[in-house]
mmCIF file of C-alpha atoms in Angstrom:
data_model
loop_
_atom_site.group_PDB
_atom_site.id
_atom_site.type_symbol
_atom_site.label_atom_id
_atom_site.label_comp_id
_atom_site.label_asym_id
_atom_site.label_seq_id
_atom_site.Cartn_x
_atom_site.Cartn_y
_atom_site.Cartn_z
ATOM 1 C CA UNK A 1 0.000 0.000 0.000
ATOM 2 C CA UNK A 2 1.351 3.406 -0.954
ATOM 3 C CA UNK A 3 1.340 5.318 2.319
ATOM 4 C CA UNK A 4 1.520 8.625 0.449
ATOM 5 C CA UNK A 5 -1.871 8.000 -1.171
ATOM 6 C CA UNK A 6 -3.665 6.021 1.519
ATOM 7 C CA UNK A 7 -4.204 6.483 5.199
ATOM 8 C CA UNK A 8 -5.862 3.907 7.411
ATOM 9 C CA UNK A 9 -8.414 5.388 9.793
ATOM 10 C CA UNK A 10 -10.702 4.083 12.487
ATOM 11 C CA UNK A 11 -14.198 5.531 12.661
ATOM 12 C CA UNK A 12 -17.141 5.024 14.958
ATOM 13 C CA UNK A 13 -20.381 5.110 12.997
ATOM 14 C CA UNK A 14 -23.974 4.103 13.535
ATOM 15 C CA UNK A 15 -25.004 0.547 12.748
ATOM 16 C CA UNK A 16 -27.097 1.919 9.855
ATOM 17 C CA UNK A 17 -24.033 3.653 8.376
ATOM 18 C CA UNK A 18 -21.985 0.482 8.651
ATOM 19 C CA UNK A 19 -24.764 -1.479 6.933
ATOM 20 C CA UNK A 20 -25.056 1.094 4.134
ATOM 21 C CA UNK A 21 -21.299 1.251 3.543
ATOM 22 C CA UNK A 22 -21.102 -2.538 3.469
ATOM 23 C CA UNK A 23 -24.076 -2.739 1.093
ATOM 24 C CA UNK A 24 -22.468 -0.211 -1.285
ATOM 25 C CA UNK A 25 -19.133 -2.019 -1.057
ATOM 26 C CA UNK A 26 -20.643 -5.391 -1.893
ATOM 27 C CA UNK A 27 -22.924 -4.019 -4.602
ATOM 28 C CA UNK A 28 -20.162 -2.072 -6.351
ATOM 29 C CA UNK A 29 -17.483 -4.714 -5.638
ATOM 30 C CA UNK A 30 -15.108 -2.153 -4.116
ATOM 31 C CA UNK A 31 -13.718 -1.662 -0.625
ATOM 32 C CA UNK A 32 -15.559 0.299 2.061
ATOM 33 C CA UNK A 33 -12.695 2.806 1.918
ATOM 34 C CA UNK A 34 -13.322 3.361 -1.800
ATOM 35 C CA UNK A 35 -17.020 3.931 -1.094
ATOM 36 C CA UNK A 36 -16.110 6.533 1.521
ATOM 37 C CA UNK A 37 -13.682 8.192 -0.911
ATOM 38 C CA UNK A 38 -16.405 8.419 -3.566
ATOM 39 C CA UNK A 39 -19.014 9.795 -1.181
ATOM 40 C CA UNK A 40 -16.766 12.291 0.568
ATOM 41 C CA UNK A 41 -14.167 13.416 -1.947
ATOM 42 C CA UNK A 42 -16.135 13.050 -5.143
ATOM 43 C CA UNK A 43 -13.925 10.378 -6.677
ATOM 44 C CA UNK A 44 -15.366 9.593 -10.091
ATOM 45 C CA UNK A 45 -16.862 6.274 -11.195
ATOM 46 C CA UNK A 46 -16.227 5.478 -14.840
ATOM 47 C CA UNK A 47 -18.727 2.617 -15.208
ATOM 48 C CA UNK A 48 -22.170 4.209 -15.819
ATOM 49 C CA UNK A 49 -24.059 1.351 -14.154
ATOM 50 C CA UNK A 50 -21.912 1.560 -11.023
ATOM 51 C CA UNK A 51 -22.308 5.336 -11.018
ATOM 52 C CA UNK A 52 -26.098 4.986 -11.204
ATOM 53 C CA UNK A 53 -26.079 2.436 -8.389
ATOM 54 C CA UNK A 54 -23.943 4.652 -6.172
ATOM 55 C CA UNK A 55 -26.024 7.762 -6.884
ATOM 56 C CA UNK A 56 -29.284 5.902 -6.289
ATOM 57 C CA UNK A 57 -27.999 4.427 -3.041
ATOM 58 C CA UNK A 58 -26.607 7.769 -1.892
ATOM 59 C CA UNK A 59 -29.892 9.555 -2.589
ATOM 60 C CA UNK A 60 -31.708 6.799 -0.724
ATOM 61 C CA UNK A 61 -29.351 7.225 2.211
ATOM 62 C CA UNK A 62 -29.688 11.003 2.448
ATOM 63 C CA UNK A 63 -33.468 11.074 1.957
ATOM 64 C CA UNK A 64 -34.468 8.177 4.210
ATOM 65 C CA UNK A 65 -35.948 10.478 6.882
ATOM 66 C CA UNK A 66 -37.896 12.674 4.461
ATOM 67 C CA UNK A 67 -41.666 12.471 4.434
ATOM 68 C CA UNK A 68 -43.474 11.796 1.145
ATOM 69 C CA UNK A 69 -43.833 15.499 0.272
ATOM 70 C CA UNK A 70 -40.161 16.243 0.946
ATOM 71 C CA UNK A 71 -39.065 13.187 -1.023
ATOM 72 C CA UNK A 72 -41.255 14.169 -3.953
ATOM 73 C CA UNK A 73 -39.786 17.695 -3.980
ATOM 74 C CA UNK A 74 -36.256 16.285 -3.766
ATOM 75 C CA UNK A 75 -36.803 13.818 -6.605
ATOM 76 C CA UNK A 76 -38.499 16.483 -8.721
ATOM 77 C CA UNK A 77 -35.467 18.748 -8.368
ATOM 78 C CA UNK A 78 -33.049 15.906 -9.149
ATOM 79 C CA UNK A 79 -35.049 14.854 -12.204
ATOM 80 C CA UNK A 80 -35.097 18.440 -13.435
ATOM 81 C CA UNK A 81 -31.352 18.732 -13.041
ATOM 82 C CA UNK A 82 -30.720 15.418 -14.829
ATOM 83 C CA UNK A 83 -33.234 16.182 -17.586
ATOM 84 C CA UNK A 84 -31.563 19.510 -18.295
ATOM 85 C CA UNK A 85 -28.106 17.898 -18.338
ATOM 86 C CA UNK A 86 -29.274 15.304 -20.898
ATOM 87 C CA UNK A 87 -30.921 17.905 -23.139
ATOM 88 C CA UNK A 88 -27.778 20.045 -23.115
ATOM 89 C CA UNK A 89 -25.758 17.179 -24.630
ATOM 90 C CA UNK A 90 -27.876 17.642 -27.781
ATOM 91 C CA UNK A 91 -27.619 13.876 -28.352
ATOM 92 C CA UNK A 92 -31.234 13.227 -27.407
ATOM 93 C CA UNK A 93 -34.441 14.947 -28.391
ATOM 94 C CA UNK A 94 -36.737 16.410 -25.785
ATOM 95 C CA UNK A 95 -39.143 13.514 -26.347
ATOM 96 C CA UNK A 96 -36.433 10.858 -25.888
ATOM 97 C CA UNK A 97 -35.142 12.459 -22.709
ATOM 98 C CA UNK A 98 -38.640 12.966 -21.330
ATOM 99 C CA UNK A 99 -39.588 9.341 -22.069
ATOM 100 C CA UNK A 100 -36.462 8.046 -20.339
ATOM 101 C CA UNK A 101 -37.080 10.312 -17.359
ATOM 102 C CA UNK A 102 -40.629 9.015 -16.954
ATOM 103 C CA UNK A 103 -39.580 5.377 -17.356
ATOM 104 C CA UNK A 104 -36.792 5.673 -14.801
ATOM 105 C CA UNK A 105 -38.513 7.963 -12.309
ATOM 106 C CA UNK A 106 -41.096 5.401 -11.181
ATOM 107 C CA UNK A 107 -38.465 2.701 -10.719
ATOM 108 C CA UNK A 108 -36.279 5.177 -8.836
ATOM 109 C CA UNK A 109 -39.093 6.279 -6.547
ATOM 110 C CA UNK A 110 -39.986 2.642 -5.777
ATOM 111 C CA UNK A 111 -36.348 1.927 -4.926
ATOM 112 C CA UNK A 112 -36.173 4.944 -2.614
ATOM 113 C CA UNK A 113 -39.478 4.076 -0.914
ATOM 114 C CA UNK A 114 -38.452 0.425 -0.475
ATOM 115 C CA UNK A 115 -35.290 1.430 1.355
ATOM 116 C CA UNK A 116 -36.969 3.730 3.868
#
């Protein structure tokens, strides 16, 4: 291990945090330390599917105490941000982006609700 790049730490976290970090680690097939690096320092994930999984799990984690109205407002804002980012690429028409947003939004909301 390159001690210039890595530093071992010991942290005391809630049981829920430990479970979430372990779940992300197993799901993404990376170490818990790498999950922490991604969440805290913004380390990039090149694989789109892994990036989606991490983002979905992270949103689930940070919204798990929101009531239905708060969650809806949060998801609406996220969808708006993502929709605008897709349209700006000019690779997809408005209709294509809107269709994808609708198709994925229900699945995303179910995932978030299931993990509350």
